[in-house]
Tab-separated table of C-alpha atoms in Angstrom:
chain	number	residue	atom	x	y	z
A	1	ALA	CA	93.753	117.068	93.798
A	2	GLN	CA	94.056	116.360	90.108
A	3	LYS	CA	91.338	116.182	87.516
A	4	ILE	CA	91.532	114.849	83.979
A	5	THR	CA	88.948	115.759	81.444
A	6	GLN	CA	88.465	113.851	78.124
A	7	THR	CA	85.501	115.616	76.388
A	8	GLN	CA	85.309	113.239	73.406
A	9	PRO	CA	83.239	110.152	74.317
A	10	GLY	CA	83.793	108.513	70.920
A	11	MET	CA	85.443	109.140	67.526
A	12	PHE	CA	85.475	107.505	64.168
A	13	VAL	CA	88.617	107.748	62.036
A	14	GLN	CA	89.424	106.203	58.726
A	15	GLU	CA	92.332	103.848	58.353
A	16	LYS	CA	95.644	105.572	57.479
A	17	GLU	CA	94.419	108.989	58.830
A	18	ALA	CA	95.654	110.699	61.901
A	19	VAL	CA	93.432	111.259	64.970
A	20	THR	CA	93.853	113.554	67.923
A	21	LEU	CA	92.365	112.700	71.279
A	22	ASP	CA	91.833	115.614	73.639
A	23	CYS	CA	92.875	115.647	77.289
A	24	THR	CA	92.922	118.609	79.707
A	25	TYR	CA	94.153	118.468	83.215
A	26	ASP	CA	93.645	120.538	86.377
A	27	THR	CA	96.525	120.411	88.875
A	28	SER	CA	98.163	122.764	91.295
A	29	ASP	CA	101.220	120.559	91.736
A	30	PRO	CA	104.529	122.022	90.680
A	31	SER	CA	105.538	118.947	88.692
A	32	TYR	CA	103.499	116.113	87.372
A	33	GLY	CA	103.404	113.398	84.730
A	34	LEU	CA	100.852	112.787	82.015
A	35	PHE	CA	100.152	109.335	80.529
A	36	TRP	CA	98.116	107.730	77.853
A	37	TYR	CA	96.779	104.188	77.965
A	38	LYS	CA	95.037	102.085	75.419
A	39	GLN	CA	92.342	99.549	76.454
A	40	PRO	CA	91.251	97.156	73.737
A	41	SER	CA	88.083	95.139	73.929
A	42	SER	CA	90.023	92.375	75.825
A	43	GLY	CA	90.250	94.860	78.802
A	44	GLU	CA	93.892	95.012	79.454
A	45	MET	CA	95.437	98.472	79.888
A	46	ILE	CA	98.370	99.180	77.651
A	47	PHE	CA	100.787	102.023	78.451
A	48	LEU	CA	101.419	104.125	75.403
A	49	ILE	CA	103.356	107.317	76.211
A	50	TYR	CA	104.509	109.527	79.059
A	51	GLN	CA	105.177	113.240	79.253
A	52	GLY	CA	106.827	115.038	82.240
A	53	SER	CA	105.678	118.499	83.041
A	54	TYR	CA	109.307	119.768	82.808
A	55	ASP	CA	110.098	118.006	79.512
A	56	GLN	CA	110.962	120.525	76.941
A	57	GLN	CA	110.048	118.410	73.969
A	58	ASN	CA	106.768	116.601	73.216
A	59	ALA	CA	106.986	112.857	73.793
A	60	THR	CA	106.838	110.540	70.857
A	61	GLU	CA	106.661	106.750	70.703
A	62	GLY	CA	106.355	105.322	67.256
A	63	ARG	CA	102.999	106.391	65.794
A	64	TYR	CA	102.044	108.052	69.085
A	65	SER	CA	102.848	111.558	69.975
A	66	LEU	CA	101.837	113.797	72.804
A	67	ASN	CA	100.965	117.384	72.006
A	68	PHE	CA	101.772	118.957	75.353
A	69	GLN	CA	100.697	122.619	75.891
A	70	LYS	CA	101.496	123.409	79.441
A	71	ALA	CA	99.946	126.888	79.593
A	72	ARG	CA	96.694	125.481	78.331
A	73	LYS	CA	96.983	122.428	80.584
A	74	SER	CA	96.344	120.071	77.679
A	75	ALA	CA	98.056	116.805	76.763
A	76	ASN	CA	96.452	115.561	73.520
A	77	LEU	CA	97.422	112.213	72.016
A	78	VAL	CA	97.966	112.121	68.307
A	79	ILE	CA	97.918	108.707	66.531
A	80	SER	CA	99.303	108.911	63.075
A	81	ALA	CA	98.474	106.558	60.227
A	82	SER	CA	95.649	104.903	62.063
A	83	GLN	CA	95.334	101.044	61.849
A	84	LEU	CA	92.325	98.832	62.397
A	85	GLY	CA	94.094	97.506	65.537
A	86	ASP	CA	93.983	101.038	66.967
A	87	SER	CA	90.319	100.665	67.695
A	88	ALA	CA	90.065	100.813	71.446
A	89	MET	CA	89.245	102.967	74.442
A	90	TYR	CA	91.961	105.492	75.278
A	91	PHE	CA	92.566	106.953	78.696
A	92	CYS	CA	94.602	110.014	79.745
A	93	ALA	CA	96.018	109.955	83.304
A	94	SER	CA	98.141	112.142	85.472
A	95	SER	CA	100.500	111.734	88.482
A	96	ALA	CA	101.626	114.376	90.887
A	97	SER	CA	104.974	115.202	92.466
A	98	THR	CA	103.197	115.648	95.845
A	99	ASP	CA	102.112	112.098	95.713
A	100	SER	CA	105.197	109.934	96.194
A	101	TRP	CA	103.200	106.730	95.757
A	102	GLY	CA	102.618	107.095	92.087
A	103	LYS	CA	98.888	107.152	92.034
A	104	LEU	CA	97.324	107.888	88.721
A	105	GLN	CA	94.153	109.915	88.123
A	106	PHE	CA	92.338	108.712	85.018
A	107	GLY	CA	89.938	110.473	82.720
A	108	ALA	CA	86.725	108.987	81.439
A	109	GLY	CA	88.208	107.790	78.185
A	110	THR	CA	87.556	108.165	74.432
A	111	GLN	CA	86.358	105.349	72.373
A	112	VAL	CA	88.126	105.241	68.993
A	113	VAL	CA	86.793	103.145	66.058
A	114	VAL	CA	89.019	102.951	62.965
A	115	THR	CA	87.090	102.182	59.775
A	116	PRO	CA	88.510	100.669	56.563
B	1	SER	CA	111.123	90.946	82.125
B	2	GLN	CA	108.299	91.794	84.411
B	3	THR	CA	104.888	90.134	84.211
B	4	ILE	CA	101.732	90.576	86.191
B	5	HIS	CA	99.042	87.904	86.682
B	6	GLN	CA	95.513	88.045	87.878
B	7	TRP	CA	92.991	85.376	88.629
B	8	PRO	CA	90.432	84.399	88.110
B	9	ALA	CA	89.768	86.005	84.764
B	10	THR	CA	86.012	85.906	85.252
B	11	LEU	CA	83.836	85.345	88.249
B	12	VAL	CA	80.107	85.138	88.872
B	13	GLN	CA	79.157	85.338	92.560
B	14	PRO	CA	75.836	85.742	94.378
B	15	VAL	CA	75.080	88.661	96.617
B	16	GLY	CA	76.387	88.125	100.103
B	17	SER	CA	79.136	85.645	99.147
B	18	PRO	CA	82.840	86.325	99.891
B	19	LEU	CA	85.418	87.468	97.275
B	20	SER	CA	89.116	86.875	96.868
B	21	LEU	CA	90.962	88.195	93.799
B	22	GLU	CA	94.646	87.649	93.546
B	23	CYS	CA	97.411	89.551	91.803
B	24	THR	CA	101.068	88.553	91.517
B	25	VAL	CA	104.004	90.255	89.919
B	26	GLU	CA	107.095	88.607	88.631
B	27	GLY	CA	110.569	89.953	87.679
B	28	THR	CA	110.682	92.980	90.022
B	29	SER	CA	111.124	93.673	93.671
B	30	ASN	CA	109.320	96.026	96.083
B	31	PRO	CA	106.789	97.253	93.483
B	32	ASN	CA	104.079	99.700	94.212
B	33	LEU	CA	100.765	97.737	93.745
B	34	TYR	CA	97.370	99.085	92.917
B	35	TRP	CA	93.754	97.776	92.659
B	36	TYR	CA	91.389	99.546	90.287
B	37	ARG	CA	87.704	98.981	89.477
B	38	GLN	CA	86.133	99.902	86.120
B	39	ALA	CA	82.409	100.068	85.818
B	40	ALA	CA	81.009	99.246	82.384
B	41	GLY	CA	81.905	102.089	79.936
B	42	ARG	CA	83.609	104.087	82.562
B	43	GLY	CA	87.122	105.149	83.673
B	44	LEU	CA	89.200	103.595	86.311
B	45	GLN	CA	88.636	104.148	89.967
B	46	LEU	CA	91.568	103.560	92.310
B	47	LEU	CA	90.533	101.388	95.205
B	48	PHE	CA	93.716	100.484	97.122
B	49	TYR	CA	97.431	100.949	96.761
B	50	SER	CA	100.405	99.460	98.593
B	51	VAL	CA	104.034	100.508	98.845
B	52	GLY	CA	105.206	97.572	100.887
B	53	ILE	CA	104.269	94.303	102.682
B	54	GLY	CA	101.451	94.793	105.043
B	55	GLN	CA	101.004	98.474	104.051
B	56	ILE	CA	97.578	99.257	102.495
B	57	SER	CA	96.000	102.563	101.730
B	58	SER	CA	92.347	102.843	100.803
B	59	GLU	CA	91.098	105.534	98.401
B	60	VAL	CA	87.398	104.899	98.586
B	61	PRO	CA	85.357	103.609	101.574
B	62	GLN	CA	83.577	100.522	100.531
B	63	ASN	CA	82.712	96.959	100.949
B	64	LEU	CA	86.125	95.797	99.904
B	65	SER	CA	89.488	95.253	101.565
B	66	ALA	CA	93.015	94.536	100.385
B	67	SER	CA	96.042	92.801	101.714
B	68	ARG	CA	99.648	92.396	100.737
B	69	PRO	CA	100.981	89.233	102.435
B	70	GLN	CA	104.124	88.978	100.315
B	71	ASP	CA	106.234	91.511	98.400
B	72	ARG	CA	104.715	90.696	95.028
B	73	GLN	CA	101.242	89.481	96.007
B	74	PHE	CA	98.227	91.719	96.328
B	75	ILE	CA	94.790	90.412	97.321
B	76	LEU	CA	91.314	92.107	97.038
B	77	SER	CA	88.649	90.704	99.266
B	78	SER	CA	85.192	91.129	100.505
B	79	LYS	CA	83.244	89.298	103.221
B	80	LYS	CA	79.867	89.945	101.587
B	81	LEU	CA	79.520	91.021	98.032
B	82	LEU	CA	76.915	93.647	96.909
B	83	LEU	CA	75.395	94.090	93.459
B	84	SER	CA	77.306	97.361	93.141
B	85	ASP	CA	80.656	95.411	93.426
B	86	SER	CA	80.167	94.178	89.923
B	87	GLY	CA	82.856	95.451	87.519
B	88	PHE	CA	86.189	94.867	85.956
B	89	TYR	CA	89.002	94.758	88.474
B	90	LEU	CA	92.477	95.602	87.392
B	91	CYS	CA	95.700	95.157	89.283
B	92	ALA	CA	98.748	97.299	88.389
B	93	TRP	CA	102.335	97.788	89.558
B	94	SER	CA	104.914	100.501	89.184
B	95	THR	CA	108.545	101.085	90.332
B	96	ALA	CA	108.892	102.922	93.582
B	97	LEU	CA	111.072	105.747	92.296
B	98	GLY	CA	110.581	108.933	90.271
B	99	LEU	CA	107.649	110.865	88.847
B	100	SER	CA	107.205	108.814	85.738
B	101	TYR	CA	105.265	106.135	87.539
B	102	GLU	CA	103.980	104.405	84.459
B	103	GLN	CA	101.878	101.563	85.779
B	104	TYR	CA	101.625	98.184	84.175
B	105	PHE	CA	98.337	96.484	84.356
B	106	GLY	CA	97.263	92.818	84.626
B	107	PRO	CA	94.678	91.262	82.390
B	108	GLY	CA	91.890	91.982	84.851
B	109	THR	CA	89.056	90.071	86.513
B	110	ARG	CA	85.481	90.564	85.272
B	111	LEU	CA	83.229	90.173	88.382
B	112	THR	CA	79.447	89.823	88.090
B	113	VAL	CA	77.467	89.821	91.291
B	114	THR	CA	74.054	88.252	90.882
């Protein structure tokens, strides 16, 4: 079974600054995937970025990058140049190779508030 | 392009009443389908998933059931709602291949049981 831990319940960040959201995972699966989702106040879950456990390079998508440290079992999300529209709940999630049905295990989330 | 719809968007139901939430996906075939529930201020809890018509797997024993009568239709039901069924219900889909099963979510249904 997998477990995702997000230790930061909430964070404030100033506009244009970078912010790092922590995520650690616990899995015994040989290969796995790591995901980050954004949930604005409207409620919809928006897929941001994916990192495979065998990917050699850290994933990047625009202003989002994933700081993947496999030995430490961490997959932190970095948002650069924060914008007011980045204010939202952010969830880390994982999938496992032993689960062929693509089930995701989600963390508890981190609430980000971007201030002017 | 693929789109996912959920309805209704909001629902207020009394305890003991039945429930039917619907989710449909357009623009893809044979998707994996998922139902999640999110309690206020909490993470997502996977309730059911389906990899094909008529095939349903339950993650958490509860007062709810799911059905998949068509390839791109997923229904969440209850015969008698409990107060604890209140929450935000999200439907999601993913492709059926590979490890990078990024899931794409619908807009959700906010259910309040009174």
